[in-house]
Coordinates of N, CA and C in Angstrom, one line a residue:
X1 N 0.8 -1.2 0.0 CA 0.0 0.0 0.0 C 0.9 1.3 0.0
X2 N 2.1 1.2 0.6 CA 2.9 2.4 0.7 C 3.4 2.9 -0.7
X3 N 3.4 2.1 -1.7 CA 3.8 2.5 -3.0 C 2.8 3.6 -3.6
X4 N 1.6 3.6 -3.1 CA 0.6 4.5 -3.6 C 1.0 6.0 -3.3
X5 N 1.7 6.2 -2.2 CA 2.2 7.6 -1.9 C 3.2 8.1 -2.9
X6 N 3.9 7.2 -3.5 CA 5.0 7.6 -4.5 C 4.5 7.8 -5.9
X7 N 3.2 7.5 -6.2 CA 2.7 7.6 -7.6 C 2.9 9.0 -8.2
X8 N 2.5 10.1 -7.5 CA 2.8 11.4 -8.1 C 4.2 11.7 -8.4
X9 N 5.1 11.4 -7.4 CA 6.5 11.7 -7.7 C 7.1 10.9 -8.8
X10 N 6.7 9.6 -8.9 CA 7.1 8.8 -10.0 C 6.7 9.3 -11.3
X11 N 5.4 9.7 -11.4 CA 4.9 10.3 -12.7 C 5.6 11.5 -13.1
X12 N 5.9 12.4 -12.1 CA 6.6 13.7 -12.4 C 8.1 13.4 -12.8
X13 N 8.7 12.4 -12.2 CA 10.1 12.1 -12.5 C 10.1 11.5 -13.9
X14 N 9.2 10.7 -14.3 CA 9.2 10.1 -15.6 C 8.9 11.2 -16.6
X15 N 7.9 12.1 -16.4 CA 7.6 13.2 -17.3 C 8.8 14.1 -17.5
X16 N 9.4 14.6 -16.4 CA 10.5 15.5 -16.5 C 11.8 14.9 -16.9
X17 N 11.9 13.6 -16.7 CA 13.0 12.9 -17.2 C 13.0 12.8 -18.7
X18 N 11.8 12.5 -19.2 CA 11.6 12.5 -20.7 C 11.8 13.8 -21.3
X19 N 11.3 14.9 -20.6 CA 11.6 16.3 -21.1 C 13.1 16.6 -21.1
X20 N 13.8 16.2 -20.1 CA 15.2 16.4 -20.0 C 16.0 15.7 -21.1
X21 N 15.6 14.5 -21.4 CA 16.3 13.8 -22.5 C 16.0 14.5 -23.9
X22 N 14.8 14.9 -24.1 CA 14.4 15.5 -25.4 C 14.8 17.0 -25.5
X23 N 14.7 17.7 -24.4 CA 14.9 19.2 -24.5 C 16.3 19.6 -23.9
X24 N 16.6 18.9 -22.8 CA 17.8 19.3 -22.1 C 17.5 19.9 -20.8
X25 N 18.5 20.1 -19.9 CA 18.2 20.7 -18.6 C 17.8 22.1 -18.7
X26 N 18.2 22.8 -19.7 CA 17.9 24.3 -19.8 C 16.5 24.5 -20.2
X27 N 15.8 23.5 -20.7 CA 14.4 23.7 -21.1 C 13.4 23.5 -20.0
X28 N 13.9 23.1 -18.8 CA 13.0 22.8 -17.7 C 13.2 23.9 -16.6
X29 N 12.0 24.3 -16.1 CA 12.1 25.3 -15.0 C 12.7 24.7 -13.8
X30 N 13.6 25.4 -13.1 CA 14.2 24.9 -11.9 C 13.2 24.6 -10.8
X31 N 12.0 25.2 -10.8 CA 11.0 25.0 -9.7 C 10.5 23.6 -9.9
X32 N 10.6 23.0 -11.1 CA 10.1 21.6 -11.3 C 10.9 20.6 -10.4
X33 N 12.2 20.9 -10.2 CA 13.0 20.0 -9.3 C 12.5 20.2 -7.8
X34 N 12.1 21.4 -7.5 CA 11.6 21.6 -6.1 C 10.2 20.8 -6.0
X35 N 9.4 20.8 -7.0 CA 8.1 20.1 -6.9 C 8.4 18.6 -6.7
X36 N 9.3 18.1 -7.5 CA 9.6 16.6 -7.4 C 10.2 16.3 -6.0
X37 N 11.0 17.2 -5.4 CA 11.6 17.0 -4.1 C 10.5 17.0 -3.0
X38 N 9.5 18.0 -3.2 CA 8.4 18.1 -2.2 C 7.5 16.8 -2.3
X39 N 7.2 16.4 -3.5 CA 6.4 15.2 -3.7 C 7.1 13.9 -3.1
X40 N 8.4 13.8 -3.4 CA 9.1 12.7 -2.9 C 9.2 12.7 -1.3
X41 N 9.5 13.9 -0.8 CA 9.5 14.1 0.7 C 8.2 13.7 1.3
X42 N 7.1 14.2 0.7 CA 5.8 13.9 1.2 C 5.5 12.4 1.2
X43 N 5.9 11.7 0.1 CA 5.7 10.3 0.0 C 6.4 9.5 1.1
X44 N 7.7 9.9 1.3 CA 8.5 9.3 2.3 C 7.9 9.4 3.7
X45 N 7.5 10.7 4.1 CA 6.9 10.9 5.4 C 5.5 10.2 5.5
X46 N 4.7 10.1 4.5 CA 3.5 9.4 4.6 C 3.7 7.9 4.7
X47 N 4.7 7.4 4.0 CA 5.0 5.9 4.2 C 5.5 5.6 5.5
X48 N 6.1 6.5 6.3 CA 6.5 6.3 7.6 C 5.4 6.6 8.6
X49 N 4.2 6.9 8.2 CA 3.1 7.1 9.1 C 2.9 8.5 9.6
X50 N 3.6 9.4 9.0 CA 3.5 10.8 9.5 C 2.4 11.5 8.6
X51 N 1.2 11.7 9.2 CA 0.1 12.3 8.3 C 0.4 13.7 7.9
X52 N 1.2 14.4 8.6 CA 1.5 15.8 8.3 C 2.4 15.9 7.1
X53 N 3.0 14.8 6.7 CA 3.9 14.7 5.5 C 3.1 15.1 4.2
X54 N 1.8 14.9 4.2 CA 1.0 15.2 3.1 C 1.0 16.7 2.8
X55 N 1.3 17.5 3.7 CA 1.3 19.0 3.5 C 2.3 19.4 2.4
X56 N 3.4 18.7 2.3 CA 4.4 19.0 1.3 C 3.9 18.8 -0.1
X57 N 3.1 17.7 -0.2 CA 2.5 17.4 -1.5 C 1.4 18.4 -1.8
X58 N 0.7 18.8 -0.7 CA -0.4 19.8 -0.9 C 0.2 21.2 -1.3
X59 N 1.4 21.5 -0.9 CA 2.1 22.7 -1.3 C 2.3 22.8 -2.8
X60 N 2.7 21.6 -3.3 CA 2.8 21.5 -4.8 C 1.5 21.8 -5.5
X61 N 0.5 21.1 -5.0 CA -0.9 21.3 -5.6 C -1.3 22.8 -5.5
X62 N -1.1 23.4 -4.3 CA -1.6 24.7 -4.1 C -0.8 25.7 -5.0
X63 N 0.5 25.4 -5.2 CA 1.3 26.3 -6.1 C 0.8 26.2 -7.5
X64 N 0.4 25.0 -8.0 CA -0.1 24.8 -9.3 C -1.5 25.5 -9.5
X65 N -2.3 25.5 -8.5 CA -3.6 26.2 -8.5 C -3.3 27.7 -8.6
X66 N -2.4 28.1 -7.8 CA -2.0 29.6 -7.8 C -1.5 30.0 -9.2
X67 N -0.7 29.2 -9.8 CA -0.1 29.5 -11.1 C -1.2 29.5 -12.2
X68 N -2.2 28.7 -12.0 CA -3.3 28.7 -13.0 C -4.0 30.1 -13.0
X69 N -3.9 30.9 -12.0 CA -4.5 32.2 -12.0 C -3.6 33.2 -12.8
X70 N -2.4 32.9 -13.0 CA -1.5 33.8 -13.7 C -1.6 33.6 -15.2
X71 N -1.5 34.6 -16.0 CA -1.5 34.5 -17.5 C 0.0 34.3 -17.9
X72 N 0.3 33.0 -18.2 CA 1.7 32.7 -18.6 C 1.8 32.4 -20.1
X73 N 0.7 32.5 -20.8 CA 0.7 32.4 -22.3 C 0.7 30.9 -22.7
X74 N 0.3 30.0 -21.8 CA 0.3 28.6 -22.2 C -0.9 28.3 -23.1
X75 N -0.7 27.4 -24.0 CA -1.7 27.0 -24.9 C -2.8 26.2 -24.2
X76 N -2.4 25.2 -23.4 CA -3.3 24.4 -22.6 C -3.2 24.8 -21.2
X77 N -4.4 25.1 -20.6 CA -4.4 25.4 -19.2 C -4.6 24.1 -18.4
X78 N -3.5 23.5 -18.1 CA -3.4 22.2 -17.4 C -3.2 22.3 -15.9
X79 N -2.7 23.5 -15.5 CA -2.2 23.7 -14.1 C -3.4 23.5 -13.1
X80 N -4.5 24.1 -13.4 CA -5.6 24.0 -12.4 C -6.1 22.6 -12.2
X81 N -6.4 21.8 -13.2 CA -6.8 20.4 -12.9 C -5.8 19.6 -12.2
X82 N -4.5 19.7 -12.7 CA -3.5 18.9 -12.0 C -3.3 19.3 -10.6
X83 N -3.3 20.6 -10.3 CA -3.2 21.1 -9.0 C -4.3 20.7 -8.1
X84 N -5.5 20.7 -8.5 CA -6.6 20.2 -7.7 C -6.5 18.7 -7.5
X85 N -6.1 17.9 -8.5 CA -6.0 16.5 -8.3 C -4.9 16.2 -7.3
X86 N -3.8 16.9 -7.3 CA -2.7 16.7 -6.3 C -3.2 17.1 -4.9
X87 N -3.9 18.2 -4.8 CA -4.4 18.6 -3.5 C -5.4 17.6 -2.9
X88 N -6.3 17.1 -3.7 CA -7.3 16.1 -3.2 C -6.5 14.8 -2.9
X89 N -5.6 14.4 -3.8 CA -4.9 13.2 -3.6 C -4.1 13.1 -2.2
X90 N -3.4 14.2 -2.0 CA -2.6 14.2 -0.7 C -3.5 14.5 0.5
X91 N -4.6 15.1 0.3 CA -5.5 15.3 1.4 C -6.1 13.9 1.8
X92 N -6.5 13.1 0.8 CA -7.0 11.8 1.1 C -5.9 10.9 1.7
X93 N -4.7 11.0 1.1 CA -3.6 10.1 1.7 C -3.3 10.5 3.1
X94 N -3.3 11.8 3.4 CA -3.0 12.3 4.8 C -4.2 11.8 5.7
X95 N -5.4 11.9 5.2 CA -6.5 11.4 6.0 C -6.5 10.0 6.3
X96 N -6.1 9.2 5.3 CA -5.9 7.8 5.5 C -4.9 7.4 6.5
X97 N -3.7 8.1 6.4 CA -2.6 7.8 7.4 C -3.0 8.2 8.8
X98 N -3.7 9.4 8.9 CA -4.2 9.8 10.2 C -5.2 8.8 10.8
X99 N -6.1 8.4 10.0 CA -7.1 7.4 10.5 C -6.5 6.1 10.9
X100 N -5.5 5.7 10.1 CA -4.8 4.4 10.4 C -4.0 4.5 11.7
X101 N -3.4 5.7 11.9 CA -2.6 5.8 13.1 C -3.5 5.9 14.4
X102 N -4.7 6.6 14.2 CA -5.6 6.6 15.3 C -6.2 5.3 15.7
X103 N -6.5 4.5 14.6 CA -7.0 3.1 14.9 C -6.0 2.2 15.5
X104 N -4.7 2.4 15.1 CA -3.7 1.6 15.7 C -3.5 1.9 17.2
X105 N -3.5 3.2 17.5 CA -3.4 3.7 18.9 C -4.5 3.2 19.8
X106 N -5.7 3.2 19.2 CA -6.9 2.7 20.0 C -6.8 1.2 20.2
X107 N -6.3 0.5 19.3 CA -6.1 -1.0 19.5 C -5.0 -1.3 20.5
X108 N -4.0 -0.5 20.6 CA -2.9 -0.7 21.5 C -3.4 -0.4 22.9
X109 N -4.3 0.6 23.1 CA -4.8 1.0 24.4 C -5.8 0.0 25.0
X110 N -6.5 -0.7 24.1 CA -7.5 -1.7 24.5 C -6.9 -2.9 25.1

């Protein structure tokens, strides 16, 4: 089940890795590496049972939602849907980890 937390970071690594191979490092915004680090850090913390680790993934989603309000001249406005999906995904993952840790503590006390 813990591999589920790594899905967004794996997808972004594959996508930006493909872009790096085809375009080069200069064609990718440096903030993309920060997004990948935040997603990976969030996944690691969630897999260790820290529900607050999802906040780092939510920061990435919130940034994308914010950037969708800026006029950057993109042909396809993909930032808002992806940002909302990431926000909901990490909210659900954090909720699951929180619920799982509460259930585990209540079983230990009984």
